[in-house]
Short mmCIF file of C-alpha atoms and ligand atoms in Angstrom, two decimals:
data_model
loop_
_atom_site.label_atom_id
_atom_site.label_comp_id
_atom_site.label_asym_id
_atom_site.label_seq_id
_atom_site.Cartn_x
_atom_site.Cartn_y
_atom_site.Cartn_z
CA UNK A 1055 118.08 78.39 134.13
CA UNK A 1056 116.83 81.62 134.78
CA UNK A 1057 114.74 83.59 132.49
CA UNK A 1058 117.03 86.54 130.97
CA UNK A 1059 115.13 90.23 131.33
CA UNK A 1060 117.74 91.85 128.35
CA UNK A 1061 115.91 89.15 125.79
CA UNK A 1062 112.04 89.45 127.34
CA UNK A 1063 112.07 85.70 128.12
CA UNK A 1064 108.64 85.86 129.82
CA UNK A 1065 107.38 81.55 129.44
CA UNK A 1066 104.09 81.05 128.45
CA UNK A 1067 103.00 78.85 130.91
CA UNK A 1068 99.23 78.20 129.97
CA UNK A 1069 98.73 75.23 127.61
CA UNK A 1070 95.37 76.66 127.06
CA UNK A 1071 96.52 79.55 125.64
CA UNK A 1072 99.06 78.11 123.80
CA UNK A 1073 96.59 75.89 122.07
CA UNK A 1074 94.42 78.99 121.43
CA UNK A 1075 96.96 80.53 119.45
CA UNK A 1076 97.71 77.41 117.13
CA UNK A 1077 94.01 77.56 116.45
CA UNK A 1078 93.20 80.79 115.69
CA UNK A 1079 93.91 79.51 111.88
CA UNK A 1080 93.96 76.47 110.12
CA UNK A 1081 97.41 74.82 109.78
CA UNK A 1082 96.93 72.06 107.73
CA UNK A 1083 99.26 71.96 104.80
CA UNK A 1084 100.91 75.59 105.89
CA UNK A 1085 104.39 76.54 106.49
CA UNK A 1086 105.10 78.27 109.29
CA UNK A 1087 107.12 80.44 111.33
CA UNK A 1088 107.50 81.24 114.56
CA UNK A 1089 110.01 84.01 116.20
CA UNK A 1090 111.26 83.38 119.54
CA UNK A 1091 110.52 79.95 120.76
CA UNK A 1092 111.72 79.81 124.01
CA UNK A 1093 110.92 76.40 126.21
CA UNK A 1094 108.61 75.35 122.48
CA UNK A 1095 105.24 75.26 124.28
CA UNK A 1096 103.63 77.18 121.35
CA UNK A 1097 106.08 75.52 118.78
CA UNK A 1098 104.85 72.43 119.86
CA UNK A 1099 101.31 73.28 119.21
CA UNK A 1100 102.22 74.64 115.84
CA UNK A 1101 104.19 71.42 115.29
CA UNK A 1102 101.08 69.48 115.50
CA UNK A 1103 98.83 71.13 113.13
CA UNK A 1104 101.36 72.75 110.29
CA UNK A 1105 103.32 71.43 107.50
CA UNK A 1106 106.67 72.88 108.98
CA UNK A 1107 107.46 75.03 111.83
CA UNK A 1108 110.78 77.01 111.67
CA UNK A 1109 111.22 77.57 115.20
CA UNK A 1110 113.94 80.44 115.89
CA UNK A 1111 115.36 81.49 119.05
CA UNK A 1112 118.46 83.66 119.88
CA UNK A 1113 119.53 81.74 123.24
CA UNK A 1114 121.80 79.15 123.04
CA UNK A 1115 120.91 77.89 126.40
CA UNK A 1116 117.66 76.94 125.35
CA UNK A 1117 118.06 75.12 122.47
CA UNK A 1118 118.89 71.36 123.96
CA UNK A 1119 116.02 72.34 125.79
CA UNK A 1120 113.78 72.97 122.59
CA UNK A 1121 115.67 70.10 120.96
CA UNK A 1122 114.15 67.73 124.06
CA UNK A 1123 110.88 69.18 123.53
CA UNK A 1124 110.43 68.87 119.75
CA UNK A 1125 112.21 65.77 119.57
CA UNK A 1126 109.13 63.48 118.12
CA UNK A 1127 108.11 66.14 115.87
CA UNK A 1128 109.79 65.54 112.81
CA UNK A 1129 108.19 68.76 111.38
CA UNK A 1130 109.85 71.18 113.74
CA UNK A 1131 113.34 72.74 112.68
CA UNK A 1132 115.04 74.66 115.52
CA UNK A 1133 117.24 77.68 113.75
CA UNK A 1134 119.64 79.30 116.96
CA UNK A 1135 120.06 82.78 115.66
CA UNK A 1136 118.82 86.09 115.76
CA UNK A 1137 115.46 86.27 114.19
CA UNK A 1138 116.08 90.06 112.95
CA UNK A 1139 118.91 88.69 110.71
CA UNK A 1140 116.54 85.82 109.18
CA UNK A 1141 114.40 85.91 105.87
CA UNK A 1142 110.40 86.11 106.90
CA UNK A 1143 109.68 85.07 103.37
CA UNK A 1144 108.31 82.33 102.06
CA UNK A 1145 105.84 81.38 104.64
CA UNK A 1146 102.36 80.85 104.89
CA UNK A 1147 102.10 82.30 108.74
CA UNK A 1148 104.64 83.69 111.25
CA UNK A 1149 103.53 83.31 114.89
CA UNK A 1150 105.37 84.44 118.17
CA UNK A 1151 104.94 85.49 121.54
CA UNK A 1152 107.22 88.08 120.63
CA UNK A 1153 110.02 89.45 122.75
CA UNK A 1154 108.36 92.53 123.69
CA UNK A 1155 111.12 95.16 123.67
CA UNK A 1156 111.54 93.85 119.78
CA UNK A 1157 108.22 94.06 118.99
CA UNK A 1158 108.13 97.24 116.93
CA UNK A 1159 110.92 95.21 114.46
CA UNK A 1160 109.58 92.19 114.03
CA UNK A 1161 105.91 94.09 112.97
CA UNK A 1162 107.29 95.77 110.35
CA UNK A 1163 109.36 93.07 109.15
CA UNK A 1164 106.62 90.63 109.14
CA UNK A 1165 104.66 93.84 106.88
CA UNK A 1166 107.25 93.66 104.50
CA UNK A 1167 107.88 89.97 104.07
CA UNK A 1168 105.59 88.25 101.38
CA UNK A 1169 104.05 86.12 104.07
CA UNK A 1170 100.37 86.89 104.23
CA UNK A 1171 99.28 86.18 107.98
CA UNK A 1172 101.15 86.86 111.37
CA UNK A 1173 99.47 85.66 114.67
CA UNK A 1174 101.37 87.45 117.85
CA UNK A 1175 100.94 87.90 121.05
CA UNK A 1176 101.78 91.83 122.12
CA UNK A 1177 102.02 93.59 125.24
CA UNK A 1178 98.21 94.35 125.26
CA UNK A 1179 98.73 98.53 125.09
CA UNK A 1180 100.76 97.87 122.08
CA UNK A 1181 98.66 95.87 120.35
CA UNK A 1182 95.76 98.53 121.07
CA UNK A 1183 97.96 101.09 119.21
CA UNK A 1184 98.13 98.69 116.66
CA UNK A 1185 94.32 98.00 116.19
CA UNK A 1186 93.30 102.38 117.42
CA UNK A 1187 90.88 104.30 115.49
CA UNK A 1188 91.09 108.12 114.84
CA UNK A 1189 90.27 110.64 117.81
CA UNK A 1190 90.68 107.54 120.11
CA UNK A 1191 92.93 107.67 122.86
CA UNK A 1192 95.51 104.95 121.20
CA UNK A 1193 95.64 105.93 118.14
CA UNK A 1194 99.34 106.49 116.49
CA UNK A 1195 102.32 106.20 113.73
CA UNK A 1196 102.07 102.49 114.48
CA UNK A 1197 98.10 102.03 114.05
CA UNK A 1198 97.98 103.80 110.97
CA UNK A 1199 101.65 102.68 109.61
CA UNK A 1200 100.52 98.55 110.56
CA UNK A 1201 96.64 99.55 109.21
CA UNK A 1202 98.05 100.60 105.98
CA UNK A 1203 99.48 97.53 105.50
CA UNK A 1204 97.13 94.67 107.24
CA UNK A 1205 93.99 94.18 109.29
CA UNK A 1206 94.43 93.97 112.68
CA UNK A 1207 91.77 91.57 114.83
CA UNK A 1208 92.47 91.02 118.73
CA UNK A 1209 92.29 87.33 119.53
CA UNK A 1210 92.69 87.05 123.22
CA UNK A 1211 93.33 88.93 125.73
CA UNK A 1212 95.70 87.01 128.20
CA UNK A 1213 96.30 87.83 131.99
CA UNK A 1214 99.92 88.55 133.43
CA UNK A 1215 99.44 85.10 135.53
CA UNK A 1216 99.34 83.02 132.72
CA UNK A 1217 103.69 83.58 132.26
CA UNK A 1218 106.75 82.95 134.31
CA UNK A 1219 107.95 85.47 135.62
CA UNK A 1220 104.80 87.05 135.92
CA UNK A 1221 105.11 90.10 133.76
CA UNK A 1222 103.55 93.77 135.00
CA UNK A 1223 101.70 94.11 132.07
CA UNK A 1224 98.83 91.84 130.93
CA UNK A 1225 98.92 90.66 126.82
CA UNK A 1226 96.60 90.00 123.96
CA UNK A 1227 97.31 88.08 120.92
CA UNK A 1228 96.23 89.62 117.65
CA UNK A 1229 95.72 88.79 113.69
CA UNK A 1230 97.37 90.38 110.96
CA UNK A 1231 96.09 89.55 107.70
CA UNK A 1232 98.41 91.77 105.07
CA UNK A 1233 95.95 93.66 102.39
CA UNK A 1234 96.76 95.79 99.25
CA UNK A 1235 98.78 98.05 101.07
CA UNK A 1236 98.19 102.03 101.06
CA UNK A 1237 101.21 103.97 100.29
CA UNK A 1238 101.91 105.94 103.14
CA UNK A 1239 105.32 108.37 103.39
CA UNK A 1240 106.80 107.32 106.58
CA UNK A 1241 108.24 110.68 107.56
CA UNK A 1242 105.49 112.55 106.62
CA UNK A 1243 102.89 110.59 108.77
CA UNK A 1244 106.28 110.45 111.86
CA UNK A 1245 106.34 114.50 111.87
CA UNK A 1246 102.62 114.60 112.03
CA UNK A 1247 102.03 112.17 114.83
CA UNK A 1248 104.42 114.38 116.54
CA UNK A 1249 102.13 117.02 116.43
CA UNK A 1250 98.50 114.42 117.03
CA UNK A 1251 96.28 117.30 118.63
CA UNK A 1252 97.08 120.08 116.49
CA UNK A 1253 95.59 120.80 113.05
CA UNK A 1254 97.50 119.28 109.72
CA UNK A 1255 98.85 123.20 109.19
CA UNK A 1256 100.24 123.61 112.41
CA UNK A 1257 101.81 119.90 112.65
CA UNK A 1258 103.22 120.82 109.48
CA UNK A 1259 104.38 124.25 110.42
CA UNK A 1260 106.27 122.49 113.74
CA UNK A 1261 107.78 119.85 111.13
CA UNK A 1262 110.81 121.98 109.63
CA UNK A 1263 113.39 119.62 111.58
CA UNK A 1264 111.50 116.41 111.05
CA UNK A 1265 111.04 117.02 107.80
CA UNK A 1266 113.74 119.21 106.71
CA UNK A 1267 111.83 121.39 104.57
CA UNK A 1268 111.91 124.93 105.60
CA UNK A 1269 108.57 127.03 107.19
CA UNK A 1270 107.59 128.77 104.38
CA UNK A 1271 107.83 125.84 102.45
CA UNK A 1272 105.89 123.58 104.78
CA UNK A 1273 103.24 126.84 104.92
CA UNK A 1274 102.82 126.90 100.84
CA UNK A 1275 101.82 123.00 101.35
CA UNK A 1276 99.76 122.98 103.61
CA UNK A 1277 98.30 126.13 102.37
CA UNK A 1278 97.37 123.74 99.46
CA UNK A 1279 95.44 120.73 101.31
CA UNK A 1280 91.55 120.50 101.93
CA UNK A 1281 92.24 118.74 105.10
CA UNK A 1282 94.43 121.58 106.40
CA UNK A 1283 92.42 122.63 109.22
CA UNK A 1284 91.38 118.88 109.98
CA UNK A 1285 93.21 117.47 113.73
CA UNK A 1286 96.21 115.16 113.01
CA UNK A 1287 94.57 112.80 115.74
CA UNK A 1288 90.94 112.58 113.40
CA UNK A 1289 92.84 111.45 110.01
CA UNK A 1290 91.56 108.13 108.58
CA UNK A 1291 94.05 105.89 106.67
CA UNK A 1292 92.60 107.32 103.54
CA UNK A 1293 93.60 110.65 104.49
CA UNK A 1294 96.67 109.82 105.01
CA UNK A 1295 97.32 108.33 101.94
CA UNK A 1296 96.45 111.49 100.13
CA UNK A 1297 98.67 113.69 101.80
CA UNK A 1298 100.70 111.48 101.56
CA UNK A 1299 100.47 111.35 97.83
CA UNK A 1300 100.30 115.59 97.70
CA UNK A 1301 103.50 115.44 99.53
CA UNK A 1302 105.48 113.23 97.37
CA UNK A 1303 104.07 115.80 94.41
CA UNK A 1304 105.04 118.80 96.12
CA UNK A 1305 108.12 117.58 97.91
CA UNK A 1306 109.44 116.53 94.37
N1 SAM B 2439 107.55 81.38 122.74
C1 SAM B 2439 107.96 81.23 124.11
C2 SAM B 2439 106.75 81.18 125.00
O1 SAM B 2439 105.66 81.54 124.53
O2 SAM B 2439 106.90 80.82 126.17
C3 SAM B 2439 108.93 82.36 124.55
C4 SAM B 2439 108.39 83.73 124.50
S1 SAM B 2439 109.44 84.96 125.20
C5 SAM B 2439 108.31 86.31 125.39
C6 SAM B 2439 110.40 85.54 123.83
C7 SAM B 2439 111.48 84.60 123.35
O3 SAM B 2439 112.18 85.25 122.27
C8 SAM B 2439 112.54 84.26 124.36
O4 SAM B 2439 112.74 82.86 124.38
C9 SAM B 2439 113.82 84.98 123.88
O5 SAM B 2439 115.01 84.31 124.20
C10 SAM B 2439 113.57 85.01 122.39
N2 SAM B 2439 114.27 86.11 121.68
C11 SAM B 2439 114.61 87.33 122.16
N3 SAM B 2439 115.21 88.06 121.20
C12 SAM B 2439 115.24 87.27 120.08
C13 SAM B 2439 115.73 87.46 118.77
N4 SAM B 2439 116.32 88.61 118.39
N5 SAM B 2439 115.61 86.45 117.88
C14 SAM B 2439 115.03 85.28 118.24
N6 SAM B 2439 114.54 85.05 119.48
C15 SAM B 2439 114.64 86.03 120.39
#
């Protein structure tokens, strides 16, 4: 069967790494789950060292196949389904080599399940948005909206040879460990990223649309903020919680 491009079916094809992955915490005693299991050469691994695995993946095609390969681990369940439409509660760890055009998704939906630890592997300039500092090069909506709501450690990094088909793009497999989170608005930290070079006032003064306050407005608020003349790109997470805070107090 040949791998289908519209659901990112890229194999894993290096036990080694696969083994790497199941590692990178203990399992014993845990419940996991893992998103998009494809041919089950991680699920396998995670079958081995967890409680549970909940192994979902979308294609029907491959799930005799997955059956075949799971079959002598009683501790695997295979769910056929659409992993978007499925509850990420309730576990101890989600894992997947995610399908990389749903990457974004599954990130925040991991965030805002009440399972505490995700182990993926990314495309590897995605996962060094997710892990960017301020004034570097990769740093973005999705470092400081995933940062706000976990710690992000990179894991591996993991060369395009080690999937079929060989992918352009090499990957890295990273740690998310969910904290306290910091309560960020969403929009407000969207229209600003827009805007990443410029100062907070002038992000804020090209935010009418995204924002859908009007200029004078937006001018009066930022008119207000310390960090007013600070560059959208240098803002820590701190920083963005408290204009994030000033907004929901002015916006009111
Ligand atoms: N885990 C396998 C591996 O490491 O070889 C497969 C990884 S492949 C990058 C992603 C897998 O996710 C594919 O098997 C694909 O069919 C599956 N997939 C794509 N979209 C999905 C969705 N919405 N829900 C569940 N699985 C999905």
């Amino acid at each position: 069967m040949r791998p289908k491009k519209r659901l990112s079916q890229v194999f894993l094809i290096a036990p080694a790494v696969a083994r790497l992955i199941a590692e990178a915490v203990p399992l014993k005693g845990k419940r996991v789950l893992e998103v998009g299991a494809g041919r089950g050469i991680l699920t396998r691994e995670l079958a081995e060292r967890a409680a549970s695995v909940t192994a979902v993946e979308i294609d029907e095609d491959l799930i005799s196949r997955l059956e075949r390969a799971l079959q002598t681990y009683k501790r695997a369940e295979i769910v056929q389904g659409d992993a978007l439409e499925m509850p990420f509660n309730g576990y101890d760890a989600v894992y997947g080599n995610l399908p990389y055009h749903l990457s974004s998704q599954i990130l925040f939906k991991f965030l805002d399940s009440d399972s505490p630890l995700a182990i993926f592997m990314l495309q590897k300039e995605f996962a060094e948005r997710l892990s960017a500092k301020p004034d570097s090069k990769n740093y973005s909506r999705l470092s400081v909206m995933t940062q706000a709501a976990a710690g992000v450690e990179r894991i591996a990094l993991v060369p395009a040879d080690c999937f079929e088909p060989i992918p352009r793009v090499d990957s890295a497999v990273v740690k998310l460990v969910c904290r306290k989170k910091k309560i960020l608005d969403a929009s407000l930290v969207t229209a600003l990223f827009q805007h990443k070079n410029q100062t907070v006032r002038n992000a804020l003064l090209h935010s009418e649309r995204a924002l859908g306050l009007p200029k004078a407005r937006l001018a009066e608020f930022a008119a207000s903020l310390d960090k007013r003349d600070r560059k959208v790109r240098s803002l820590a997470l701190e920083d963005f919680a408290e204009l994030s805070k000033a907004y929901s107090s002015f916006a009111r």
